[in-house]
mmCIF file of C-alpha atoms in Angstrom:
data_model
loop_
_atom_site.group_PDB
_atom_site.id
_atom_site.type_symbol
_atom_site.label_atom_id
_atom_site.label_comp_id
_atom_site.label_asym_id
_atom_site.label_seq_id
_atom_site.Cartn_x
_atom_site.Cartn_y
_atom_site.Cartn_z
ATOM 1 C CA MET A 1 25.615 -41.330 -18.073
ATOM 2 C CA SER A 2 27.761 -38.192 -18.486
ATOM 3 C CA ILE A 3 27.413 -35.232 -16.238
ATOM 4 C CA VAL A 4 27.724 -31.837 -18.032
ATOM 5 C CA LYS A 5 28.820 -28.521 -16.535
ATOM 6 C CA GLU A 6 25.200 -27.258 -16.507
ATOM 7 C CA ASP A 7 24.017 -30.240 -14.438
ATOM 8 C CA LEU A 8 26.783 -29.604 -11.835
ATOM 9 C CA ALA A 9 25.858 -25.926 -11.617
ATOM 10 C CA ALA A 10 22.225 -26.786 -10.920
ATOM 11 C CA ILE A 11 23.106 -28.942 -7.985
ATOM 12 C CA SER A 12 25.932 -26.905 -6.632
ATOM 13 C CA PRO A 13 25.254 -25.166 -3.275
ATOM 14 C CA ASP A 14 27.328 -22.236 -4.384
ATOM 15 C CA ALA A 15 25.551 -18.903 -4.852
ATOM 16 C CA LEU A 16 25.129 -17.753 -8.510
ATOM 17 C CA ALA A 17 27.791 -15.507 -10.008
ATOM 18 C CA PRO A 18 26.716 -11.894 -10.569
ATOM 19 C CA ALA A 19 26.212 -12.367 -14.317
ATOM 20 C CA ALA A 20 24.141 -15.455 -13.808
ATOM 21 C CA THR A 21 22.070 -13.604 -11.154
ATOM 22 C CA GLU A 22 21.343 -10.896 -13.739
ATOM 23 C CA ALA A 23 20.290 -13.472 -16.299
ATOM 24 C CA LYS A 24 17.982 -15.119 -13.631
ATOM 25 C CA ALA A 25 16.495 -11.739 -12.803
ATOM 26 C CA GLU A 26 15.523 -11.314 -16.456
ATOM 27 C CA ASN A 27 13.999 -14.780 -16.601
ATOM 28 C CA VAL A 28 12.040 -14.197 -13.477
ATOM 29 C CA GLY A 29 10.800 -10.923 -14.867
ATOM 30 C CA VAL A 30 9.504 -12.718 -17.998
ATOM 31 C CA THR A 31 7.635 -15.230 -15.773
ATOM 32 C CA LYS A 32 6.177 -12.526 -13.542
ATOM 33 C CA ALA A 33 4.973 -10.473 -16.557
ATOM 34 C CA SER A 34 3.152 -13.457 -18.075
ATOM 35 C CA MET A 35 1.431 -14.600 -14.920
ATOM 36 C CA PRO A 36 -2.380 -14.715 -15.170
ATOM 37 C CA GLY A 37 -3.958 -11.649 -13.483
ATOM 38 C CA VAL A 38 -6.032 -13.569 -10.828
ATOM 39 C CA LYS A 39 -3.008 -15.717 -9.856
ATOM 40 C CA CYS A 40 -0.816 -12.584 -9.753
ATOM 41 C CA PHE A 41 -3.258 -10.714 -7.474
ATOM 42 C CA VAL A 42 -3.650 -13.607 -4.997
ATOM 43 C CA SER A 43 0.119 -14.140 -4.862
ATOM 44 C CA ALA A 44 0.465 -10.349 -4.302
ATOM 45 C CA MET A 45 -2.063 -10.598 -1.483
ATOM 46 C CA LEU A 46 0.203 -13.230 0.190
ATOM 47 C CA ALA A 47 3.177 -10.843 -0.080
ATOM 48 C CA GLY A 48 1.184 -8.003 1.418
ATOM 49 C CA ALA A 49 0.136 -10.260 4.318
ATOM 50 C CA PHE A 50 3.698 -11.523 4.667
ATOM 51 C CA ILE A 51 5.166 -7.969 5.017
ATOM 52 C CA ALA A 52 2.415 -7.149 7.506
ATOM 53 C CA PHE A 53 3.522 -10.096 9.605
ATOM 54 C CA GLY A 54 6.990 -8.512 9.634
ATOM 55 C CA GLY A 55 5.488 -5.235 10.686
ATOM 56 C CA MET A 56 3.521 -7.004 13.401
ATOM 57 C CA TYR A 57 6.637 -8.533 14.783
ATOM 58 C CA PHE A 58 8.499 -5.230 14.623
ATOM 59 C CA CYS A 59 5.853 -3.248 16.502
ATOM 60 C CA THR A 60 5.464 -6.010 19.092
ATOM 61 C CA PHE A 61 9.165 -5.539 19.947
ATOM 62 C CA LEU A 62 8.776 -1.848 19.980
ATOM 63 C CA GLY A 63 6.096 -2.281 22.600
ATOM 64 C CA ASP A 64 8.821 -2.091 25.177
ATOM 65 C CA PRO A 65 9.443 1.688 25.503
ATOM 66 C CA THR A 66 12.372 1.199 27.906
ATOM 67 C CA MET A 67 14.540 -0.412 25.193
ATOM 68 C CA PRO A 68 17.637 1.662 24.318
ATOM 69 C CA PHE A 69 17.404 3.378 20.843
ATOM 70 C CA ALA A 70 20.187 1.465 19.104
ATOM 71 C CA ALA A 71 19.060 -1.960 20.349
ATOM 72 C CA GLN A 72 15.491 -1.183 19.524
ATOM 73 C CA ARG A 73 16.311 -0.249 15.899
ATOM 74 C CA MET A 74 18.682 -3.135 15.350
ATOM 75 C CA VAL A 75 16.647 -5.931 16.821
ATOM 76 C CA GLY A 76 13.366 -4.458 15.472
ATOM 77 C CA GLY A 77 14.875 -4.432 12.003
ATOM 78 C CA ILE A 78 15.840 -8.079 12.325
ATOM 79 C CA CYS A 79 12.224 -8.840 13.498
ATOM 80 C CA PHE A 80 10.879 -7.103 10.288
ATOM 81 C CA CYS A 81 13.028 -9.464 8.136
ATOM 82 C CA LEU A 82 10.339 -12.098 8.687
ATOM 83 C CA GLY A 83 8.339 -10.515 5.924
ATOM 84 C CA LEU A 84 10.798 -10.708 3.087
ATOM 85 C CA ALA A 85 12.079 -14.129 4.265
ATOM 86 C CA LEU A 86 8.487 -15.383 3.736
ATOM 87 C CA VAL A 87 8.176 -13.700 0.318
ATOM 88 C CA LEU A 88 11.430 -15.118 -1.032
ATOM 89 C CA CYS A 89 11.237 -18.592 0.516
ATOM 90 C CA CYS A 90 7.465 -19.249 0.225
ATOM 91 C CA GLY A 91 6.881 -17.449 -3.054
ATOM 92 C CA ALA A 92 4.814 -14.280 -3.440
ATOM 93 C CA GLU A 93 4.638 -11.108 -5.578
ATOM 94 C CA LEU A 94 5.996 -8.068 -3.812
ATOM 95 C CA PHE A 95 5.696 -4.693 -5.595
ATOM 96 C CA THR A 96 9.101 -3.349 -4.393
ATOM 97 C CA GLY A 97 10.942 -6.413 -5.521
ATOM 98 C CA ASN A 98 9.035 -6.487 -8.775
ATOM 99 C CA VAL A 99 10.580 -3.130 -9.790
ATOM 100 C CA LEU A 100 13.469 -5.403 -10.984
ATOM 101 C CA LEU A 101 11.283 -6.408 -13.943
ATOM 102 C CA ILE A 102 13.198 -3.539 -15.500
ATOM 103 C CA CYS A 103 15.979 -5.999 -16.250
ATOM 104 C CA ALA A 104 13.777 -7.986 -18.605
ATOM 105 C CA LYS A 105 12.374 -4.860 -20.142
ATOM 106 C CA ALA A 106 15.810 -3.351 -20.796
ATOM 107 C CA SER A 107 16.732 -6.546 -22.711
ATOM 108 C CA GLY A 108 13.536 -6.332 -24.758
ATOM 109 C CA LYS A 109 12.047 -9.513 -23.323
ATOM 110 C CA ILE A 110 8.882 -7.880 -22.007
ATOM 111 C CA SER A 111 7.042 -4.730 -22.930
ATOM 112 C CA TRP A 112 6.229 -1.615 -20.844
ATOM 113 C CA GLY A 113 2.701 -2.835 -21.009
ATOM 114 C CA GLY A 114 3.701 -6.043 -19.311
ATOM 115 C CA VAL A 115 5.736 -4.171 -16.718
ATOM 116 C CA LEU A 116 2.982 -1.679 -15.789
ATOM 117 C CA ARG A 117 0.320 -4.365 -15.778
ATOM 118 C CA ASN A 118 2.386 -6.450 -13.309
ATOM 119 C CA TRP A 119 3.213 -3.460 -11.152
ATOM 120 C CA GLY A 120 -0.529 -2.314 -11.001
ATOM 121 C CA ILE A 121 -1.875 -5.714 -10.126
ATOM 122 C CA VAL A 122 0.819 -6.408 -7.594
ATOM 123 C CA TRP A 123 0.505 -3.003 -5.879
ATOM 124 C CA LEU A 124 -3.275 -3.487 -5.476
ATOM 125 C CA GLY A 125 -2.842 -7.159 -4.354
ATOM 126 C CA ASN A 126 -0.221 -6.090 -1.758
ATOM 127 C CA LEU A 127 -2.771 -3.461 -0.429
ATOM 128 C CA ALA A 128 -5.505 -6.017 -0.250
ATOM 129 C CA GLY A 129 -3.365 -8.615 1.549
ATOM 130 C CA SER A 130 -2.092 -5.942 3.939
ATOM 131 C CA LEU A 131 -5.583 -4.943 4.900
ATOM 132 C CA LEU A 132 -6.722 -8.536 5.268
ATOM 133 C CA ALA A 133 -3.767 -9.184 7.631
ATOM 134 C CA LEU A 134 -4.612 -5.966 9.462
ATOM 135 C CA PHE A 135 -8.098 -7.161 10.187
ATOM 136 C CA ILE A 136 -6.925 -10.638 11.461
ATOM 137 C CA ILE A 137 -4.098 -9.103 13.595
ATOM 138 C CA TYR A 138 -6.466 -6.397 14.999
ATOM 139 C CA MET A 139 -8.954 -9.115 16.047
ATOM 140 C CA THR A 140 -6.222 -10.908 18.073
ATOM 141 C CA ASN A 141 -5.980 -7.740 20.201
ATOM 142 C CA LEU A 142 -2.262 -7.697 19.733
ATOM 143 C CA GLN A 143 -2.427 -3.977 20.310
ATOM 144 C CA GLY A 144 -3.460 -4.594 23.841
ATOM 145 C CA MET A 145 -0.207 -6.370 24.823
ATOM 146 C CA ASN A 146 2.036 -4.857 27.500
ATOM 147 C CA GLY A 147 -0.894 -2.744 28.753
ATOM 148 C CA GLY A 148 -1.481 -1.262 25.421
ATOM 149 C CA ALA A 149 2.101 -0.262 24.696
ATOM 150 C CA VAL A 150 2.048 -2.294 21.487
ATOM 151 C CA GLY A 151 -0.889 -0.240 20.262
ATOM 152 C CA GLU A 152 0.892 2.975 21.174
ATOM 153 C CA ALA A 153 3.951 1.686 19.195
ATOM 154 C CA PHE A 154 1.868 1.177 16.101
ATOM 155 C CA VAL A 155 0.425 4.715 16.286
ATOM 156 C CA SER A 156 3.776 6.233 17.034
ATOM 157 C CA VAL A 157 5.331 4.534 13.962
ATOM 158 C CA ALA A 158 2.507 5.553 11.669
ATOM 159 C CA ALA A 159 2.302 9.192 13.011
ATOM 160 C CA ALA A 160 6.071 9.609 12.279
ATOM 161 C CA LYS A 161 5.558 8.430 8.713
ATOM 162 C CA VAL A 162 2.740 10.760 7.777
ATOM 163 C CA ALA A 163 4.624 13.696 9.324
ATOM 164 C CA LEU A 164 7.635 13.540 6.909
ATOM 165 C CA ASP A 165 8.198 16.383 4.497
ATOM 166 C CA PRO A 166 7.819 15.440 0.805
ATOM 167 C CA ALA A 167 11.562 15.454 -0.132
ATOM 168 C CA THR A 168 12.603 13.378 2.880
ATOM 169 C CA LEU A 169 9.807 10.848 2.337
ATOM 170 C CA PHE A 170 10.756 10.524 -1.337
ATOM 171 C CA PHE A 171 14.430 9.928 -0.663
ATOM 172 C CA LYS A 172 13.623 7.620 2.138
ATOM 173 C CA GLY A 173 11.694 5.632 -0.356
ATOM 174 C CA ILE A 174 14.657 5.558 -2.831
ATOM 175 C CA MET A 175 17.057 4.376 -0.069
ATOM 176 C CA CYS A 176 14.555 1.752 1.096
ATOM 177 C CA ASN A 177 14.164 0.069 -2.252
ATOM 178 C CA ILE A 178 17.810 0.248 -3.049
ATOM 179 C CA LEU A 179 18.349 -1.973 0.067
ATOM 180 C CA VAL A 180 15.326 -4.162 -0.529
ATOM 181 C CA CYS A 181 16.242 -4.732 -4.209
ATOM 182 C CA LEU A 182 19.759 -5.616 -3.187
ATOM 183 C CA ALA A 183 18.271 -8.089 -0.697
ATOM 184 C CA VAL A 184 16.076 -9.588 -3.492
ATOM 185 C CA TRP A 185 19.162 -9.822 -5.669
ATOM 186 C CA ILE A 186 20.828 -11.791 -2.962
ATOM 187 C CA GLY A 187 17.835 -14.013 -2.863
ATOM 188 C CA PHE A 188 18.062 -14.563 -6.680
ATOM 189 C CA ALA A 189 21.753 -15.579 -6.155
ATOM 190 C CA GLY A 190 21.071 -17.967 -3.290
ATOM 191 C CA LYS A 191 20.175 -21.592 -3.885
ATOM 192 C CA THR A 192 19.058 -22.671 -0.361
ATOM 193 C CA VAL A 193 16.705 -21.373 2.215
ATOM 194 C CA ALA A 194 19.632 -20.574 4.489
ATOM 195 C CA ASP A 195 21.290 -18.576 1.665
ATOM 196 C CA LYS A 196 18.179 -16.410 1.179
ATOM 197 C CA VAL A 197 17.361 -15.878 4.860
ATOM 198 C CA LEU A 198 20.962 -15.074 5.954
ATOM 199 C CA GLY A 199 21.495 -12.937 2.854
ATOM 200 C CA ILE A 200 18.558 -10.680 3.405
ATOM 201 C CA LEU A 201 19.193 -9.952 7.145
ATOM 202 C CA LEU A 202 21.655 -7.041 6.822
ATOM 203 C CA PRO A 203 20.011 -5.040 3.988
ATOM 204 C CA ILE A 204 16.532 -5.444 5.273
ATOM 205 C CA SER A 205 17.339 -4.692 8.876
ATOM 206 C CA ALA A 206 19.371 -1.737 7.764
ATOM 207 C CA PHE A 207 16.476 -0.137 5.912
ATOM 208 C CA VAL A 208 14.173 -0.630 8.940
ATOM 209 C CA ALA A 209 16.744 0.526 11.465
ATOM 210 C CA CYS A 210 17.390 3.648 9.367
ATOM 211 C CA GLY A 211 13.738 4.544 9.148
ATOM 212 C CA PHE A 212 13.432 4.339 5.368
ATOM 213 C CA GLU A 213 9.986 4.127 3.692
ATOM 214 C CA HIS A 214 8.610 0.849 2.182
ATOM 215 C CA CYS A 215 5.214 1.390 0.481
ATOM 216 C CA VAL A 216 4.037 -2.167 1.133
ATOM 217 C CA ALA A 217 4.972 -2.108 4.794
ATOM 218 C CA ASN A 218 3.245 1.233 5.044
ATOM 219 C CA MET A 219 0.042 -0.352 3.513
ATOM 220 C CA PHE A 220 -0.090 -2.091 6.940
ATOM 221 C CA PHE A 221 1.514 0.378 9.395
ATOM 222 C CA LEU A 222 -0.532 3.340 8.324
ATOM 223 C CA PRO A 223 -4.063 1.889 8.239
ATOM 224 C CA MET A 224 -3.398 -0.067 11.450
ATOM 225 C CA GLY A 225 -2.165 3.219 13.052
ATOM 226 C CA LEU A 226 -5.368 4.982 11.855
ATOM 227 C CA VAL A 227 -7.630 2.259 13.210
ATOM 228 C CA LEU A 228 -5.913 2.266 16.583
ATOM 229 C CA ASN A 229 -5.716 6.076 16.665
ATOM 230 C CA LEU A 230 -9.512 6.229 16.111
ATOM 231 C CA GLY A 231 -9.852 3.621 18.854
ATOM 232 C CA GLY A 232 -8.069 5.852 21.484
ATOM 233 C CA PHE A 233 -4.389 5.027 21.078
ATOM 234 C CA GLY A 234 -2.051 8.044 20.751
ATOM 235 C CA ALA A 235 -2.956 11.707 20.300
ATOM 236 C CA ALA A 236 -6.300 12.274 18.657
ATOM 237 C CA GLY A 237 -6.062 12.978 14.995
ATOM 238 C CA ALA A 238 -2.445 11.914 14.653
ATOM 239 C CA ILE A 239 -3.165 9.965 11.547
ATOM 240 C CA THR A 240 -5.639 10.703 8.772
ATOM 241 C CA VAL A 241 -6.677 9.099 5.533
ATOM 242 C CA GLY A 242 -5.105 12.008 3.621
ATOM 243 C CA GLY A 243 -1.842 11.509 5.399
ATOM 244 C CA ILE A 244 -1.906 7.775 4.391
ATOM 245 C CA VAL A 245 -2.473 8.589 0.759
ATOM 246 C CA TYR A 246 0.259 11.151 0.854
ATOM 247 C CA ASN A 247 2.794 8.811 2.301
ATOM 248 C CA LEU A 248 1.914 5.907 -0.120
ATOM 249 C CA VAL A 249 2.141 8.042 -3.188
ATOM 250 C CA LEU A 250 5.598 9.440 -2.400
ATOM 251 C CA ALA A 251 6.946 6.237 -0.905
ATOM 252 C CA THR A 252 5.811 4.264 -3.975
ATOM 253 C CA ALA A 253 7.499 6.813 -6.233
ATOM 254 C CA GLY A 254 10.684 6.632 -4.256
ATOM 255 C CA ASN A 255 10.622 2.833 -4.182
ATOM 256 C CA ILE A 256 10.325 2.776 -7.984
ATOM 257 C CA VAL A 257 13.332 5.052 -8.466
ATOM 258 C CA GLY A 258 15.376 3.059 -5.950
ATOM 259 C CA GLY A 259 14.583 -0.278 -7.700
ATOM 260 C CA LEU A 260 15.303 1.077 -11.118
ATOM 261 C CA LEU A 261 18.702 2.186 -9.959
ATOM 262 C CA VAL A 262 19.661 -1.237 -8.790
ATOM 263 C CA GLY A 263 18.153 -3.103 -11.706
ATOM 264 C CA LEU A 264 19.518 -0.926 -14.441
ATOM 265 C CA ALA A 265 22.982 -0.770 -12.879
ATOM 266 C CA TYR A 266 23.320 -4.524 -12.803
ATOM 267 C CA TRP A 267 21.718 -4.827 -16.183
ATOM 268 C CA PHE A 268 24.238 -2.456 -17.710
ATOM 269 C CA ILE A 269 27.246 -4.192 -16.054
ATOM 270 C CA TYR A 270 26.428 -7.830 -16.725
ATOM 271 C CA ARG A 271 24.011 -7.854 -19.684
ATOM 272 C CA LYS A 272 26.259 -5.704 -21.729
ATOM 273 C CA LYS A 273 29.180 -7.921 -20.914
ATOM 274 C CA GLN A 274 27.194 -10.978 -22.005
ATOM 275 C CA GLU A 275 26.489 -9.447 -25.367
ATOM 276 C CA LYS A 276 30.150 -8.786 -26.346
#
């Protein structure tokens, strides 16, 4: 039996070349846009929960207030990588990564209706999964660890997010999803679990360390901060429902712009090259 070049490429441990990665991004986009609504929603719930688990790990680490700033940001960022590692390796629908559906749309493989349908279902599913994870994590009394310092960390993180001015929040959202989509792009290129996990560590830990705004992570951080604030952690009234809505709207808008910049740039470079 003869072995063709395509067969060898399929079993090779080497990462995909950039042009092949762009082609994969388009094919993934077609698959995501055609996923049945209920399955898409449940898969999105998983992603929301996975990102919440990363946030849980991050704030548990921040529960040591004596940690130097640089070490806290770097190691905390690595802790948060748990979320995207689970999304990429276990399979789930994450809104910020799904902004890359723009590659398939730009090539005419899916419609704007398909893109917006997927984004809407996935955003809501991510929110539902985040809130479910919040309830389960809250019931473990994680917030009580280290004499309540973990709970204080949750409230501190959330309070800082809702206090941002609109322009800063929006551009933090853009920078966040530039890094997240680059991490997802690395995940598309990788062929093994090790490829994917190692590949995402730097871009994801960078966005967390720099304090950029990820709308799905904030679906967990902000409601958890509100619940704990109402329960006596932090200064009274530090977080409100209005502040949560404000943050999620601008962070989501910024995340969309950041993801479009990455997706359209790679589509322009590599899709156009393929068409010559």
